[in-house]
Coordinates of C-alpha atoms in Angstrom, one line a residue:
Chain A
Q17 CA 71.4 225.1 136.0
L18 CA 74.4 225.8 137.7
Q19 CA 73.7 228.5 141.0
L20 CA 75.4 230.2 143.4
Q21 CA 74.8 231.4 146.9
E22 CA 76.8 233.5 149.1
S23 CA 76.5 233.8 152.7
G24 CA 77.5 235.2 156.3
P25 CA 77.0 238.0 158.4
G26 CA 75.1 241.2 157.4
L27 CA 77.9 243.8 159.0
V28 CA 81.8 243.5 160.6
K29 CA 83.3 245.7 162.7
P30 CA 85.7 247.7 162.2
S31 CA 89.1 246.2 161.8
E32 CA 88.1 243.0 162.0
T33 CA 87.7 240.6 159.3
L34 CA 85.5 239.8 157.3
S35 CA 84.6 235.8 155.9
L36 CA 81.9 235.3 153.0
T37 CA 81.7 232.1 152.0
C38 CA 79.4 231.0 148.2
T39 CA 77.8 227.2 147.6
V40 CA 77.9 226.7 144.3
S41 CA 75.1 223.6 142.4
G42 CA 74.2 222.5 140.0
G43 CA 78.1 221.9 139.4
S44 CA 80.8 221.1 140.3
I45 CA 83.8 224.1 142.0
S46 CA 86.5 221.3 140.5
S47 CA 85.9 222.0 137.0
S48 CA 88.9 221.6 135.0
S49 CA 87.5 225.1 132.8
Y50 CA 86.9 227.6 134.6
Y51 CA 88.0 230.0 138.6
W52 CA 86.0 231.2 140.8
G53 CA 85.6 235.0 141.9
W54 CA 84.4 237.6 144.3
I55 CA 83.6 240.8 143.0
R56 CA 82.1 243.5 145.1
Q57 CA 79.8 246.1 145.0
P58 CA 80.1 249.8 146.9
P59 CA 76.4 250.8 147.0
G60 CA 74.8 254.1 144.4
K61 CA 78.9 252.5 142.7
G62 CA 80.6 250.0 139.7
L63 CA 82.0 246.6 140.6
E64 CA 85.6 246.2 141.2
W65 CA 87.1 242.6 141.0
I66 CA 88.9 241.3 144.4
G67 CA 90.1 237.8 143.8
S68 CA 90.0 234.5 141.8
I69 CA 90.6 230.9 143.2
Y70 CA 90.7 227.3 140.7
Y71 CA 89.7 224.2 143.0
T72 CA 93.2 223.7 143.1
G73 CA 93.6 226.7 145.5
S74 CA 95.9 228.4 143.0
T75 CA 94.3 231.9 143.6
Y76 CA 95.6 235.3 142.2
Y77 CA 93.8 238.5 143.8
N78 CA 93.8 242.7 143.0
P79 CA 96.9 243.7 144.9
S80 CA 95.3 246.9 145.8
L81 CA 93.4 244.4 148.5
K82 CA 96.4 241.7 148.0
S83 CA 98.0 242.0 151.4
R84 CA 93.9 242.2 152.9
V85 CA 92.9 239.8 151.5
T86 CA 92.7 235.3 151.2
I87 CA 90.3 232.9 149.2
S88 CA 90.4 228.9 149.8
V89 CA 88.2 226.3 148.5
D90 CA 87.3 223.6 150.1
T91 CA 85.5 221.2 147.3
S92 CA 84.1 218.5 149.4
K93 CA 81.5 220.8 150.6
N94 CA 82.0 222.8 146.9
Q95 CA 82.5 225.8 148.6
F96 CA 85.1 228.8 148.4
S97 CA 85.2 232.0 150.7
L98 CA 85.9 235.6 151.3
K99 CA 88.4 236.7 154.0
L100 CA 89.2 240.4 154.2
S101 CA 91.5 241.4 157.3
S102 CA 91.5 244.8 158.8
V103 CA 88.2 246.6 157.5
T104 CA 87.2 250.1 158.1
A105 CA 83.5 251.8 155.4
A106 CA 85.6 251.3 152.6
D107 CA 84.8 248.7 152.3
T108 CA 80.7 248.4 153.0
A109 CA 79.6 246.7 149.3
V110 CA 77.4 243.9 147.5
Y111 CA 79.3 241.1 148.2
Y112 CA 79.2 238.6 144.9
C113 CA 80.4 235.6 143.7
A114 CA 80.8 234.6 140.4
R115 CA 82.5 231.8 138.5
V116 CA 85.1 233.3 136.1
S117 CA 85.9 232.3 132.5
L118 CA 89.5 232.3 131.8
T119 CA 91.4 232.2 128.5
A120 CA 95.6 231.9 129.0
I121 CA 96.1 235.5 129.5
G122 CA 93.4 235.8 132.0
T123 CA 90.7 236.4 133.0
N124 CA 87.4 237.3 130.6
W125 CA 83.7 237.1 132.0
F126 CA 82.0 236.5 134.9
D127 CA 78.9 233.6 134.5
P128 CA 76.5 232.9 136.4
W129 CA 76.5 235.1 139.8
G130 CA 75.0 234.6 143.3
Q131 CA 73.0 237.0 144.2
G132 CA 74.9 239.1 145.8
T133 CA 75.5 240.3 149.7
L134 CA 75.2 243.8 151.5
V135 CA 78.3 243.2 154.0
T136 CA 77.6 247.1 156.1
V137 CA 81.8 248.1 157.9
S138 CA 80.0 249.8 161.1
S139 CA 80.6 249.9 165.2
Chain B
Q22 CA 87.8 256.5 138.9
S23 CA 87.3 253.8 136.2
A24 CA 90.1 252.0 133.6
L25 CA 86.9 251.5 131.8
T26 CA 84.7 254.9 130.0
Q27 CA 81.3 254.2 129.2
P28 CA 78.7 257.2 129.9
A29 CA 76.7 258.0 133.0
S30 CA 72.7 257.1 131.2
V31 CA 71.8 257.3 127.7
S32 CA 68.2 256.8 127.3
G33 CA 66.0 255.8 124.3
S34 CA 62.0 255.7 123.3
P35 CA 60.9 251.1 122.4
G36 CA 61.3 250.1 119.7
Q37 CA 64.3 252.5 118.8
S38 CA 68.1 250.9 118.9
I39 CA 70.7 252.2 121.3
T40 CA 74.8 252.0 121.8
I41 CA 76.6 251.9 125.1
S42 CA 80.5 252.8 124.5
C43 CA 83.4 251.7 126.1
T44 CA 86.8 253.6 125.8
G45 CA 89.8 252.0 127.1
T46 CA 93.1 251.7 126.6
S47 CA 95.4 249.6 123.6
S48 CA 96.6 247.6 127.3
D49 CA 93.5 246.7 127.8
V50 CA 90.3 246.8 125.3
G51 CA 92.3 247.6 122.5
G52 CA 94.5 244.7 122.9
Y53 CA 92.2 242.0 122.9
N54 CA 88.8 240.6 122.0
Y55 CA 88.0 240.0 125.8
V56 CA 84.6 242.5 126.4
S57 CA 82.7 241.6 128.2
W58 CA 79.1 243.3 128.4
Y59 CA 76.6 243.0 131.3
Q60 CA 73.2 243.8 132.8
Q61 CA 72.2 244.9 136.1
H62 CA 68.4 245.3 137.2
P63 CA 68.5 247.5 140.7
G64 CA 68.4 245.2 143.3
K65 CA 70.0 242.3 141.4
A66 CA 72.9 240.5 140.2
P67 CA 75.0 241.5 136.4
K68 CA 73.6 239.6 134.1
L69 CA 76.1 238.5 131.5
M70 CA 75.7 239.8 127.9
I71 CA 78.3 239.3 125.8
Y72 CA 81.2 238.1 126.1
D73 CA 84.7 237.8 123.2
V74 CA 83.2 241.1 122.2
N75 CA 80.1 240.0 120.2
K76 CA 79.4 236.2 122.0
R77 CA 75.6 236.3 123.0
P78 CA 75.7 233.1 126.1
S79 CA 73.5 231.0 125.7
G80 CA 69.2 232.4 126.7
V81 CA 70.0 235.9 126.1
S82 CA 68.5 237.6 122.9
N83 CA 69.3 238.3 119.4
R84 CA 68.8 242.2 119.7
F85 CA 71.6 243.0 122.3
S86 CA 75.1 242.6 120.2
G87 CA 78.1 243.6 121.1
S88 CA 80.8 245.5 118.4
K89 CA 84.9 246.7 119.1
S90 CA 86.7 249.6 116.6
G91 CA 89.9 250.4 117.8
N92 CA 89.9 250.8 121.9
T93 CA 86.5 251.8 122.2
A94 CA 84.1 248.5 122.8
S95 CA 80.2 248.9 122.1
L96 CA 77.0 247.2 123.1
T97 CA 73.4 248.0 120.6
I98 CA 70.1 246.8 122.0
S99 CA 68.2 247.1 119.3
G100 CA 63.8 247.1 119.6
L101 CA 63.7 248.3 123.6
Q102 CA 61.9 247.4 125.4
A103 CA 61.1 248.8 129.4
E104 CA 62.6 245.8 130.3
D105 CA 66.0 246.8 128.8
E106 CA 65.7 249.7 131.4
A107 CA 68.9 248.9 133.5
D108 CA 73.2 249.1 134.4
Y109 CA 75.1 248.5 132.2
Y110 CA 79.2 247.7 132.8
C111 CA 81.5 246.5 130.6
C112 CA 85.1 244.3 131.3
S113 CA 88.2 243.4 130.2
Y114 CA 91.3 241.8 130.6
A115 CA 94.3 243.9 131.0
V116 CA 98.0 243.2 130.7
S117 CA 98.5 246.1 133.7
S118 CA 97.0 245.5 137.5
P119 CA 95.3 244.4 138.0
H120 CA 94.4 242.7 134.6
V121 CA 90.4 243.0 135.2
V122 CA 88.5 245.8 134.9
F123 CA 85.4 247.3 135.0
G124 CA 83.1 250.0 132.9
G125 CA 81.9 252.2 136.0
G126 CA 78.8 251.2 134.3
T127 CA 76.0 253.6 132.6
K128 CA 71.9 253.7 133.4
L129 CA 69.8 253.4 130.0
T130 CA 66.7 254.7 130.6
V131 CA 63.3 253.6 128.4
L132 CA 61.4 256.6 127.7

């Protein structure tokens, strides 16, 4: 069955760049039917979509984060990655990767999700 | 403030039914049948429970059902069980940016 696993540093200094990778197993990231996305959840708060990518490299981002976000894909490794620049304490959150179902007009649902990784922004 | 409005908490006794509402606008919940619901246990990742308003993924109990009326979507859990105690989030496509909106979450307590 399809599984996703996030990896990356759990502590990032303010103003630096947060970098995470999601490894997909049990299926191909090159599936023509899905995008792959990042969602985050600050401690004790709700969910926020960050952005999504297709295996061809086509991306779309949450406008509130777009200036700081880069999502990329490596089909040879069945992985996709997130970079978030100029981080502040407000970027402290659990970061999840997920498979994204898209319709002709936009995002539909997220399934499955990775287990999540807590990234703390602190000096 | 979340784009979709959910009650902060609901509760019910084992065996009872509860309904969690998710209120948006005609630009999201009311305008499209792209509403999904997620269950999240403490310290765990969200799990898809309902998609396309009322469809259940394989493996999800038929005690979970979804519906929509106007700008409000609802998740109903029948025959409440202790394991249903969790946070529940709704999500919808939205015509305006960022095009994906979540509710603030509802904490379900099984008494």
